[in-house]
Short mmCIF file of C-alpha atoms in Angstrom, two decimals:
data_model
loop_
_atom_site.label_atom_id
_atom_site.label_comp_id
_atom_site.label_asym_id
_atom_site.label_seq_id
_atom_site.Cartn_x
_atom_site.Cartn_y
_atom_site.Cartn_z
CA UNK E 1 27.24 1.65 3.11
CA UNK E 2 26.28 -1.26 5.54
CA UNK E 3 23.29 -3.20 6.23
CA UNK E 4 22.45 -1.44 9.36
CA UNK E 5 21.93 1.79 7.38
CA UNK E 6 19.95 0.38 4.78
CA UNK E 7 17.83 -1.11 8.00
CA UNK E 8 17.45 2.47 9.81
CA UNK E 9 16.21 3.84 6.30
CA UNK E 10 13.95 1.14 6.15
CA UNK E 11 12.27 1.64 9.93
CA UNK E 12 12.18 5.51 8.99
CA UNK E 13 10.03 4.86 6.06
CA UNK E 14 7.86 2.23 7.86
CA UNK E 15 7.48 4.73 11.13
CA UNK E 16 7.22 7.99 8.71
CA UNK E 17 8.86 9.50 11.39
CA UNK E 18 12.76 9.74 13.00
CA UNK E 19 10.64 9.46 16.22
CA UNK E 20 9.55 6.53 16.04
CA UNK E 21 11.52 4.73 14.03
CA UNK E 22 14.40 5.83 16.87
CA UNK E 23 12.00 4.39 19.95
CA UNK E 24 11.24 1.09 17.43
CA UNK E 25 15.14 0.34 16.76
CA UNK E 26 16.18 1.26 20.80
CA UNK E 27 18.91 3.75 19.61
CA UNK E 28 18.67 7.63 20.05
CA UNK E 29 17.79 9.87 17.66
CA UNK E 30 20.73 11.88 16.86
CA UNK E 31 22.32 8.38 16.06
CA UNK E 32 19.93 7.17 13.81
CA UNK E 33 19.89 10.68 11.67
CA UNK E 34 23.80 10.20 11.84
CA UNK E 35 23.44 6.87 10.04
CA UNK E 36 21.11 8.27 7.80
CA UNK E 37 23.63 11.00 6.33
CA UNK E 38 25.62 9.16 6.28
CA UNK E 39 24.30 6.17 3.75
CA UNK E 40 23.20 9.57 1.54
CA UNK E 41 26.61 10.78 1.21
CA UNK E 42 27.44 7.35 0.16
CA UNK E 43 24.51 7.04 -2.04
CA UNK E 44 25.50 10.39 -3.47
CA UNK E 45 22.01 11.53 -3.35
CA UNK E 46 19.14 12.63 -0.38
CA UNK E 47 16.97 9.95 0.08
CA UNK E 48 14.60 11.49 2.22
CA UNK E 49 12.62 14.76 2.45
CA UNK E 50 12.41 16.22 6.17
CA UNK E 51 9.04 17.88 6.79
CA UNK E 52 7.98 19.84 9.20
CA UNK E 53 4.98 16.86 10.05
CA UNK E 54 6.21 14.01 7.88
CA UNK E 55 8.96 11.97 6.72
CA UNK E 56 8.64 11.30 2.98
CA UNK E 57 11.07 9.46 0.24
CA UNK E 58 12.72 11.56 -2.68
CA UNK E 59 12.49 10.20 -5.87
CA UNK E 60 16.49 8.98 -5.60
CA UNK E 61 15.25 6.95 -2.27
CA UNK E 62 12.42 5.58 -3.80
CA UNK E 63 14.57 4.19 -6.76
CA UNK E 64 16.97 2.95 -3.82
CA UNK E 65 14.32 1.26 -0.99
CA UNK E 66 14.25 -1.62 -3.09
CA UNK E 67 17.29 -2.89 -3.53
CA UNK E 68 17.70 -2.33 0.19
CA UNK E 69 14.67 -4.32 1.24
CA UNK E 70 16.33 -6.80 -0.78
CA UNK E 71 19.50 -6.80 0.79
CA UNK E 72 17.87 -7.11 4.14
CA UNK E 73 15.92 -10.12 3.02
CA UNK E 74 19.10 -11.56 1.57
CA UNK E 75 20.78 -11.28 4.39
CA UNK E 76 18.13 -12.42 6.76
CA UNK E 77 18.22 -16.04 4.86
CA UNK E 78 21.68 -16.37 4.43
CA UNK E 79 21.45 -16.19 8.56
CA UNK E 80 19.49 -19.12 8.03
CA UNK E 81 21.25 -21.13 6.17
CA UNK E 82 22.37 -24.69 6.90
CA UNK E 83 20.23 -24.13 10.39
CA UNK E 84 18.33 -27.44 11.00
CA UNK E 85 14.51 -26.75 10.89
CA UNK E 86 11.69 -28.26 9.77
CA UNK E 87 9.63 -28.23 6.61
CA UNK E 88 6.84 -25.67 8.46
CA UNK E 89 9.78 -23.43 9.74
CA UNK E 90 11.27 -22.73 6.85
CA UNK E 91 7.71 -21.25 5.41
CA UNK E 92 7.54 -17.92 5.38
CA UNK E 93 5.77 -15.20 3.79
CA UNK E 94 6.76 -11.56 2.37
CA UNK E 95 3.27 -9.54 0.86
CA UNK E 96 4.45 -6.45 -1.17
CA UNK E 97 1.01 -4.34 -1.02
CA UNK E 98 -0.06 -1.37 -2.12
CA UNK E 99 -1.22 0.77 1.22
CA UNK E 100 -4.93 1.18 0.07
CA UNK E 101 -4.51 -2.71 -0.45
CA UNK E 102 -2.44 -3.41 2.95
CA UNK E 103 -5.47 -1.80 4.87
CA UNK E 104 -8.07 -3.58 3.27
CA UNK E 105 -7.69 -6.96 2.23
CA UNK E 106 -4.18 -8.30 3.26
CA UNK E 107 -5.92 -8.76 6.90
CA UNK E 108 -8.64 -10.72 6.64
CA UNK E 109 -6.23 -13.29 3.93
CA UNK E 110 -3.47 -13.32 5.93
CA UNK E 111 -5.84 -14.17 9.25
CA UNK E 112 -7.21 -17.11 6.52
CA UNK E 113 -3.65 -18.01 5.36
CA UNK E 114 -2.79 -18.54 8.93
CA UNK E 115 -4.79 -21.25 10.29
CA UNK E 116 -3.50 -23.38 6.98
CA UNK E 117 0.50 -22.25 8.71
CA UNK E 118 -0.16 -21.11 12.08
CA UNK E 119 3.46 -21.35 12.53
CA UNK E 120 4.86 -19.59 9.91
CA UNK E 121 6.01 -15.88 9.58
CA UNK E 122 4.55 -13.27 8.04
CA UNK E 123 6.27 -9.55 6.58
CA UNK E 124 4.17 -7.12 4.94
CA UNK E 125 5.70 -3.95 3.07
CA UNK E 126 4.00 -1.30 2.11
CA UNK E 127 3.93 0.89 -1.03
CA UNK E 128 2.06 3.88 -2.99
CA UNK E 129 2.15 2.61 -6.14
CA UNK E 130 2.09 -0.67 -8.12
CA UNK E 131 5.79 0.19 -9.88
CA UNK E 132 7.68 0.26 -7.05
CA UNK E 133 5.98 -3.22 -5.98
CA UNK E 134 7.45 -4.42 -9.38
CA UNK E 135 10.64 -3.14 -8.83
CA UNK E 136 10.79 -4.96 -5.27
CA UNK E 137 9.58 -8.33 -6.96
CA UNK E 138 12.11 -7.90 -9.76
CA UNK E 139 14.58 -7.78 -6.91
CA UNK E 140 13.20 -10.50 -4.32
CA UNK E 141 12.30 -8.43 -2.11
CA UNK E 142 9.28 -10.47 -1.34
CA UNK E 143 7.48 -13.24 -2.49
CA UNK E 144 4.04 -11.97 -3.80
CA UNK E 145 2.94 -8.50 -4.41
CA UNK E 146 -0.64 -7.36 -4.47
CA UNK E 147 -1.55 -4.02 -6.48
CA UNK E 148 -3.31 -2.96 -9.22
CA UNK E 149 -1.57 -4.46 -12.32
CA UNK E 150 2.09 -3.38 -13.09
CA UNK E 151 2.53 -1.88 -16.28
CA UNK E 152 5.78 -4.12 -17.07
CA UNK E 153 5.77 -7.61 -15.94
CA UNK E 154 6.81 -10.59 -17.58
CA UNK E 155 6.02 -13.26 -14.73
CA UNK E 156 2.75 -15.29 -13.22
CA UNK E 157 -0.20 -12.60 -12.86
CA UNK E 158 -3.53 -13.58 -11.40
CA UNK E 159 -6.94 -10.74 -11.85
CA UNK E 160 -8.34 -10.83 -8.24
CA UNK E 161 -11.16 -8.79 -8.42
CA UNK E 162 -12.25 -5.14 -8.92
CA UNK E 163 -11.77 -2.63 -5.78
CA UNK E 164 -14.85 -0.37 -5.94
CA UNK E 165 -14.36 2.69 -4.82
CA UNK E 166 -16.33 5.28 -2.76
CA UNK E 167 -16.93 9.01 -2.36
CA UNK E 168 -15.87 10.24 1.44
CA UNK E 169 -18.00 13.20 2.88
CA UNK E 170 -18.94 14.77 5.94
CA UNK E 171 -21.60 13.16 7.77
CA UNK E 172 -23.51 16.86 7.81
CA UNK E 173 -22.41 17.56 4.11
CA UNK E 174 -25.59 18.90 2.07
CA UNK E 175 -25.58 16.44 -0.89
CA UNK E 176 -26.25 13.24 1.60
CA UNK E 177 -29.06 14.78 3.27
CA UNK E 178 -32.19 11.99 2.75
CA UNK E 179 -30.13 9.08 2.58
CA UNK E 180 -29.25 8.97 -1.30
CA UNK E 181 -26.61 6.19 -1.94
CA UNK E 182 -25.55 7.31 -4.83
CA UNK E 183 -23.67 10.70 -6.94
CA UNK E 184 -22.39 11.81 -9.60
CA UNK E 185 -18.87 13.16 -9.50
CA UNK E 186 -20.23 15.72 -11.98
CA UNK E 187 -21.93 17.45 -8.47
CA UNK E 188 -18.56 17.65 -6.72
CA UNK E 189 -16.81 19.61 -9.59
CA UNK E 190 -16.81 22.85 -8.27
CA UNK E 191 -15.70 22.09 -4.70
CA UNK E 192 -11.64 21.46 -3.10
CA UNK E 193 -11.06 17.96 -2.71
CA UNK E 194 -9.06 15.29 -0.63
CA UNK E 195 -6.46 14.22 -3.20
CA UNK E 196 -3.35 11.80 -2.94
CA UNK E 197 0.08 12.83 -3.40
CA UNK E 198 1.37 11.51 -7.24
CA UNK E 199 3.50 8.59 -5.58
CA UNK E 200 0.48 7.23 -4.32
CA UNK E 201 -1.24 4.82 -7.29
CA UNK E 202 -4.74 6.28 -6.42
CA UNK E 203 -3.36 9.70 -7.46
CA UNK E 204 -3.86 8.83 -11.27
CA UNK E 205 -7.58 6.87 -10.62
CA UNK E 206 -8.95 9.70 -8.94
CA UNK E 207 -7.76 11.97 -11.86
CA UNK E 208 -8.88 9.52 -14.21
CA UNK E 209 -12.54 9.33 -12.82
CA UNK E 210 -12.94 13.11 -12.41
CA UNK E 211 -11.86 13.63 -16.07
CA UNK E 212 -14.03 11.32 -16.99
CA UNK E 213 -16.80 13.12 -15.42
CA UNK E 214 -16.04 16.52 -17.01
CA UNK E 215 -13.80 17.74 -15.07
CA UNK E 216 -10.38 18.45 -12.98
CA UNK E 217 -10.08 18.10 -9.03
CA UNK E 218 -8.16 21.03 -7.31
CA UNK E 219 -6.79 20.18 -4.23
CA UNK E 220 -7.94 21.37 -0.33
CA UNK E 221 -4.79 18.96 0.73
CA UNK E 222 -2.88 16.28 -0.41
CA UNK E 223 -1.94 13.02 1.36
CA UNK E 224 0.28 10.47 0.82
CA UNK E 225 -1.90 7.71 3.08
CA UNK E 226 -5.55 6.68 1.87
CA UNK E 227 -6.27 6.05 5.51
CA UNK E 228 -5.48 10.19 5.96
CA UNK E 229 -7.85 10.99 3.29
CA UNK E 230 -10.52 8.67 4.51
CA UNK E 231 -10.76 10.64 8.26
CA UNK E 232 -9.36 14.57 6.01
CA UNK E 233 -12.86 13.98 3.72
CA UNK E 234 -15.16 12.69 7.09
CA UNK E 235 -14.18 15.98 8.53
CA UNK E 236 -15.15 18.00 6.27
CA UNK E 237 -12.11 19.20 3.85
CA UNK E 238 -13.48 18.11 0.95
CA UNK E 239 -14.65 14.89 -1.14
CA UNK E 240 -12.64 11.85 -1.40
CA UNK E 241 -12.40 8.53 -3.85
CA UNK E 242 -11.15 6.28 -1.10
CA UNK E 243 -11.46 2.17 -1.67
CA UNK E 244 -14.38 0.65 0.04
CA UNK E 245 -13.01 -2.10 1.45
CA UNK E 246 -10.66 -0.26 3.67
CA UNK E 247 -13.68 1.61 5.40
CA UNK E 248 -13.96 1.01 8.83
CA UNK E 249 -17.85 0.81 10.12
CA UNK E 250 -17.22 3.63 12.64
CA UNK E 251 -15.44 5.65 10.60
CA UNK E 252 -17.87 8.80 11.51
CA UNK E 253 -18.47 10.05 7.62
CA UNK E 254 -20.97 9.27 4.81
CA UNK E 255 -20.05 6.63 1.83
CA UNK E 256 -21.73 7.29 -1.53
CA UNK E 257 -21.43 5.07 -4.88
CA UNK E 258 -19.93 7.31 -7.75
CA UNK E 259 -22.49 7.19 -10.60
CA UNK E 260 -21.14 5.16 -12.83
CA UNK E 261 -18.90 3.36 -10.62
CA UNK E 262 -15.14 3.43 -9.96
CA UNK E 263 -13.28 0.34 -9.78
CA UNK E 264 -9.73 -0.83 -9.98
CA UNK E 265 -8.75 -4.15 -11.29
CA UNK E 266 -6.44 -5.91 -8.29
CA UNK E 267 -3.73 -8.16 -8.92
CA UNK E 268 -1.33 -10.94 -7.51
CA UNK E 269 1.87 -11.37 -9.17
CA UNK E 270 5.08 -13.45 -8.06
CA UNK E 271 7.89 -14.12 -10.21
CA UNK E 272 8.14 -17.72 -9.59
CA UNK E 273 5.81 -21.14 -10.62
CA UNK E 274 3.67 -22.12 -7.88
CA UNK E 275 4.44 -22.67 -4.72
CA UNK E 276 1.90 -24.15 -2.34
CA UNK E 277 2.13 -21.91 0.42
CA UNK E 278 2.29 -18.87 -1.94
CA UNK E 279 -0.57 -20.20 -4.39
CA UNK E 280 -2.41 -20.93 -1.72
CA UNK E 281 -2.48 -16.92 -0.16
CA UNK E 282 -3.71 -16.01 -3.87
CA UNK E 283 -6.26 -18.64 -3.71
CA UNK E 284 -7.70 -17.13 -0.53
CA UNK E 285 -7.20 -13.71 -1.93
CA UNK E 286 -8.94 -14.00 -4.80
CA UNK E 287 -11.73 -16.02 -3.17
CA UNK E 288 -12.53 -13.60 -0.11
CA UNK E 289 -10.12 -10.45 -1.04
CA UNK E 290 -10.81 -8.36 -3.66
CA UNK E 291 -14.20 -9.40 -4.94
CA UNK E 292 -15.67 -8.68 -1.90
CA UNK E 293 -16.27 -4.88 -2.52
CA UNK E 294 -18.06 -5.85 -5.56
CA UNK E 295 -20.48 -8.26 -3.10
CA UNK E 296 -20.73 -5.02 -1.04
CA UNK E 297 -21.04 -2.35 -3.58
CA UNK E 298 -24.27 -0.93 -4.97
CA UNK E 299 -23.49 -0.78 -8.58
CA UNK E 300 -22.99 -3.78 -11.38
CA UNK E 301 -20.35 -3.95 -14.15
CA UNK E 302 -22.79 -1.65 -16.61
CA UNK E 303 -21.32 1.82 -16.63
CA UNK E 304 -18.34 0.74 -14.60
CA UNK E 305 -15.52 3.30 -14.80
CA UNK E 306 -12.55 0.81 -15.00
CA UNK E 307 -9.23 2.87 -13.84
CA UNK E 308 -6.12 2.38 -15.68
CA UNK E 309 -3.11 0.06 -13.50
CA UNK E 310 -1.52 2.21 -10.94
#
């Protein structure tokens, strides 16, 4: 097992693809599935599925991305140390985020957080779901995570906000016609719908909100990226409960406000006291992050469907 490994696993998840993540590391392809056997046959264990489109983790490699992110990272500052630098140098920053969360409001805080360290660097990892952020943190794999709240976690957690969430449909689709803003998820029952794969956190909200409504979603596809079910729903596959504040203003479909809302509470959660530069990403999170759906969405708190931490 060696470091380089655990770095080509990492690029394949980030890329989704052997492709890419070949073209991004400047090695060939054959090589970099070599390397990947490889660390499995160490590990004991497959660590990724090969499909035909896609490039997905197995439940072993999910259980082992972790503790390779925080090798990496480990390694990466010992590299560093004893290197004379100054105070601003030595600030850096490594977001754990949920991908729903990485799309919608790490930007605009990080863009924020930058003009107070214009200097430092900046790593953001992606995940599907808010337990394998808290197995990262647990790890040091990074240095905040934002998510909906972890279900075990014994250090500093801060509420951000709630992250409405919106119904995705075709801009032609019958039940938008005259403008309405709003529906009932009652009214979608009986159709297929855009759902997310169960290692994605939304998985369990969506399933949540359309029991709560009377009923159970069957599937027209599965996806393991909310940005894939935003542009699968705007073309017409079926519905989709997609977070508002990753919605692009172009996106070419029609938004409409369950009735009652959706929301999930986001959090921020480190496992150390404060540190400036860290408290000081929360701060702007919390300030222009999260709550901003709620500024945006149509709906108050009365009726709210709250979903359970994913």
């Amino acid at each position: 097992m060696s470091f380089r490994q655990m770095e080509y696993l990492l690029a394949v998840v980030e890329e989704g693809s052997f492709t890419r993540a070949a073209q991004r590391l400047s090695v060939s392809q054959p090589a970099l599935s070599h390397q990947i056997r490889a660390l499995e046959r160490t590990v004991g264990h497959p660590l990724l599925e090969r499909l035909p489109d896609a490039v997905r983790l197995t439940p072993m490699g999910r259980a082992y991305l972790p503790h390779a992110v925080a090798a990496l990272h480990s390694v990466e500052e010992a590299r560093h140390v004893g290197r004379p630098r100054s105070d601003l140098e030595r600030i850096g920053l490594r977001i754990a985020a949920l991908y729903s969360v990485a799309l919608g409001i790490i930007p605009p805080a990080v863009l924020a957080w930058r003009r107070l360290y214009p200097d430092a660097n900046v790593e953001l990892l992606e995940y599907g779901n808010s337990g394998d952020l808290a197995n990262l943190m647990a790890l040091g794999g990074a240095d905040v995570a934002v998510s909906a709240a972890p279900l075990h976690w014994d250090g500093p957690v801060r509420v951000l906000g709630s992250e409405d969430l919106v119904v995705v449909l075709a801009a032609d689709d019958p039940v938008a016609a005259g403008g309405r803003q709003k529906i009932s998820l009652t009214e979608l029952a009986g159709r297929p719908w855009v759902l997310y794969a169960p290692d994605n956190g939304l998985a369990a909200v969506v399933a949540q909100a359309c029991s709560s409504a009377g009923f159970i979603a069957r599937p027209a596809v599965r996806t393991h990226h909310t940005s894939t079910a935003v542009h699968l729903a705007a073309a017409g596959l079926g519905p989709a409960l997609v977070p508002r504040n990753m919605i692009e203003t172009d996106f070419g479909g029609v938004l409409l406000d369950p009735d009652p809302p959706v929301r999930r509470k986001l959090v921020a959660f480190t496992t150390t006291a404060e540190v400036p530069h860290i408290s000081a990403f929360i701060d702007i999170l919390a300030e222009n992050g999260a709550v901003r759906s709620r500024r945006r969405g149509a709906a108050g708190p009365a009726g709210a469907a709250e979903a359970a931490p994913q």
